[in-house]
Coordinates of C-alpha atoms in Angstrom, one line a residue:
M147 CA -10.8 19.9 18.2
K148 CA -7.4 18.6 17.6
T149 CA -6.5 16.8 14.4
L150 CA -3.8 14.3 13.9
I151 CA -2.6 13.8 10.3
V152 CA -0.8 10.6 9.7
I153 CA 1.3 11.1 6.6
D154 CA 2.0 8.1 4.3
M155 CA 2.5 5.3 6.9
Q156 CA 2.5 2.9 4.0
N157 CA 4.3 -0.4 3.6
D158 CA 6.5 0.8 0.8
F159 CA 7.9 3.6 3.0
I160 CA 8.3 1.4 6.1
D161 CA 10.0 -1.7 4.9
G162 CA 9.1 -1.9 1.2
S163 CA 10.8 -0.4 -1.9
L164 CA 11.7 2.9 -0.1
G165 CA 11.8 1.6 3.5
T166 CA 14.4 2.5 6.1
K167 CA 15.3 1.2 9.5
E168 CA 14.3 4.6 10.9
A169 CA 10.8 4.2 9.4
V170 CA 10.4 0.7 10.9
A171 CA 11.5 2.1 14.3
I172 CA 8.7 4.6 14.5
V173 CA 5.7 2.3 13.8
D174 CA 5.0 1.5 17.5
R175 CA 5.2 5.2 18.5
V176 CA 2.9 6.1 15.6
R177 CA 0.4 3.5 16.8
E178 CA 0.5 4.8 20.3
K179 CA 0.0 8.4 19.1
I180 CA -3.1 7.4 17.0
G181 CA -4.4 5.6 20.1
E182 CA -4.1 8.8 22.2
Y183 CA -6.1 10.8 19.7
R184 CA -8.8 8.2 19.5
R185 CA -9.1 7.9 23.3
N186 CA -9.5 11.7 23.4
G187 CA -12.2 11.7 20.7
D188 CA -10.0 13.8 18.4
E189 CA -9.9 13.6 14.6
V190 CA -7.4 11.4 12.8
I191 CA -6.8 11.7 9.1
F192 CA -4.5 9.5 7.1
T193 CA -2.8 10.3 3.8
R194 CA -1.7 7.8 1.3
D195 CA 0.8 8.4 -1.4
T196 CA -0.9 7.1 -4.5
H197 CA 0.7 6.4 -7.9
Y198 CA -0.3 4.5 -10.9
D199 CA 1.1 2.4 -13.8
G200 CA 3.5 4.5 -15.7
Y201 CA 4.9 6.1 -12.6
L202 CA 8.5 6.1 -14.0
E203 CA 7.3 8.3 -16.8
T204 CA 6.0 11.0 -14.5
N205 CA 8.0 14.0 -13.3
E206 CA 8.4 12.4 -9.9
G207 CA 9.3 9.1 -11.3
K208 CA 12.1 10.7 -13.4
H209 CA 13.5 12.3 -10.2
L210 CA 12.8 9.3 -7.9
P211 CA 13.1 6.3 -10.2
V212 CA 11.8 3.8 -7.6
V213 CA 8.4 2.3 -8.2
H214 CA 6.4 2.7 -5.0
C215 CA 2.8 3.1 -3.6
I216 CA 1.1 1.9 -6.8
E217 CA -2.6 1.9 -6.1
E218 CA -4.1 -1.4 -4.9
T219 CA -0.7 -3.0 -4.3
P220 CA 0.5 -4.2 -0.9
G221 CA 3.1 -1.4 -0.7
W222 CA 0.4 1.2 -1.1
E223 CA -1.5 0.0 1.9
I224 CA -1.3 1.7 5.3
R225 CA 0.6 -0.4 7.8
D226 CA -1.7 -3.0 9.5
G227 CA -2.9 -1.9 12.9
L228 CA -2.7 1.9 12.2
W229 CA -5.8 2.8 10.2
F230 CA -9.2 2.2 11.9
E231 CA -12.8 2.0 10.6
G232 CA -14.2 5.5 10.3
A233 CA -10.9 7.3 9.9
E234 CA -10.6 9.3 6.7
I235 CA -8.0 8.4 4.1
I236 CA -6.8 11.0 1.5
N237 CA -5.1 9.5 -1.5
K238 CA -2.7 12.1 -2.8
P239 CA -0.7 11.9 -6.0
S240 CA 1.9 14.4 -4.9
F241 CA 4.0 15.2 -1.9
G242 CA 1.6 17.8 -0.4
Y243 CA -2.2 17.6 -0.4
T244 CA -3.6 20.8 -1.8
G245 CA -7.1 20.3 -0.4
W246 CA -6.4 21.1 3.2
G247 CA -8.3 24.4 2.9
E248 CA -11.5 22.5 2.8
Y249 CA -11.1 21.6 6.5
A250 CA -11.9 23.8 9.5
F251 CA -8.8 22.9 11.6
E252 CA -8.4 24.3 15.1
E253 CA -5.1 22.6 15.9
V254 CA -3.1 20.1 13.8
E255 CA -0.3 17.7 14.6
L256 CA 1.5 15.8 11.9
I257 CA 3.4 12.5 12.1
G258 CA 4.6 10.0 9.5
L259 CA 6.8 9.5 6.5
C260 CA 9.0 11.0 5.1
T261 CA 9.8 14.0 7.3
D262 CA 11.9 15.6 4.5
I263 CA 9.4 15.2 1.7
C264 CA 5.7 14.7 2.5
V265 CA 5.6 15.7 6.2
V266 CA 7.3 19.0 5.6
S267 CA 5.2 19.7 2.4
N268 CA 1.9 19.1 4.2
A269 CA 3.0 21.0 7.3
L270 CA 3.9 24.1 5.3
I271 CA 0.8 24.0 3.2
I272 CA -1.4 23.7 6.4
K273 CA 0.6 26.5 8.1
A274 CA 0.2 28.7 5.0
L275 CA -3.6 28.1 4.9
F276 CA -4.1 28.4 8.7
P277 CA -1.4 30.8 9.9
E278 CA -3.0 31.4 13.3
I279 CA -3.5 27.8 14.5
R280 CA -1.0 25.6 16.2
V281 CA 0.6 23.3 13.8
S282 CA 3.1 20.8 15.2
V283 CA 5.1 17.8 14.2
D284 CA 6.1 15.0 16.6
S285 CA 9.7 14.3 15.6
S286 CA 9.7 10.9 17.4
C287 CA 6.8 9.8 15.1
C288 CA 8.6 10.8 11.9
A289 CA 11.5 9.5 9.8
G290 CA 13.2 10.9 6.8
V291 CA 15.0 9.5 3.8
T292 CA 18.2 9.8 5.9
P293 CA 18.7 11.0 9.5
E294 CA 20.4 14.1 8.2
S295 CA 17.5 15.1 5.9
H296 CA 15.0 14.4 8.7
E297 CA 16.9 16.9 10.9
A298 CA 17.1 19.4 8.0
A299 CA 13.3 19.2 7.5
L300 CA 12.7 19.7 11.2
T301 CA 14.8 22.8 11.1
T302 CA 12.9 24.1 8.1
M303 CA 9.6 23.6 9.8
R304 CA 10.8 25.3 13.0
M305 CA 11.8 28.3 10.8
C306 CA 8.3 28.4 9.4
Q307 CA 6.7 28.5 12.8
V308 CA 5.7 24.8 12.9
E309 CA 6.3 23.6 16.5
V310 CA 8.6 20.5 16.6
I311 CA 8.0 18.3 19.6

């Protein structure tokens, strides 16, 4: 079975406190990709960057002093029209989710935000845990903090045997 992992398609990363025009531009393509997986009966997992009150006092908050994705706020929510009933959501307090080893992946494709932080982190964790499976990233369904850092992350993933499509 193929698995699509939709990384952090949350309001704060699209058009909220850390939003970009590039993130806004991929929403429809992400919706289409999710629809393809659903029609094929494949698995879709969503991650949600999750922070709490006091974020600015955390290590991440000291390096990225922009309050975002605070649990139960509108910015924390996955963009309307993407998540669907029955799809799993993983709340993760860090860039990369460290629980991927609990899954029995056969093939994984990642999409979402931000290419250069959370997408690359999760792609490399999954590739390290499952070195023999196909791990891919659809670059047309990802956006980075900047176009340049998006491209740099794609290069890094290619170098680590993640297929960039």
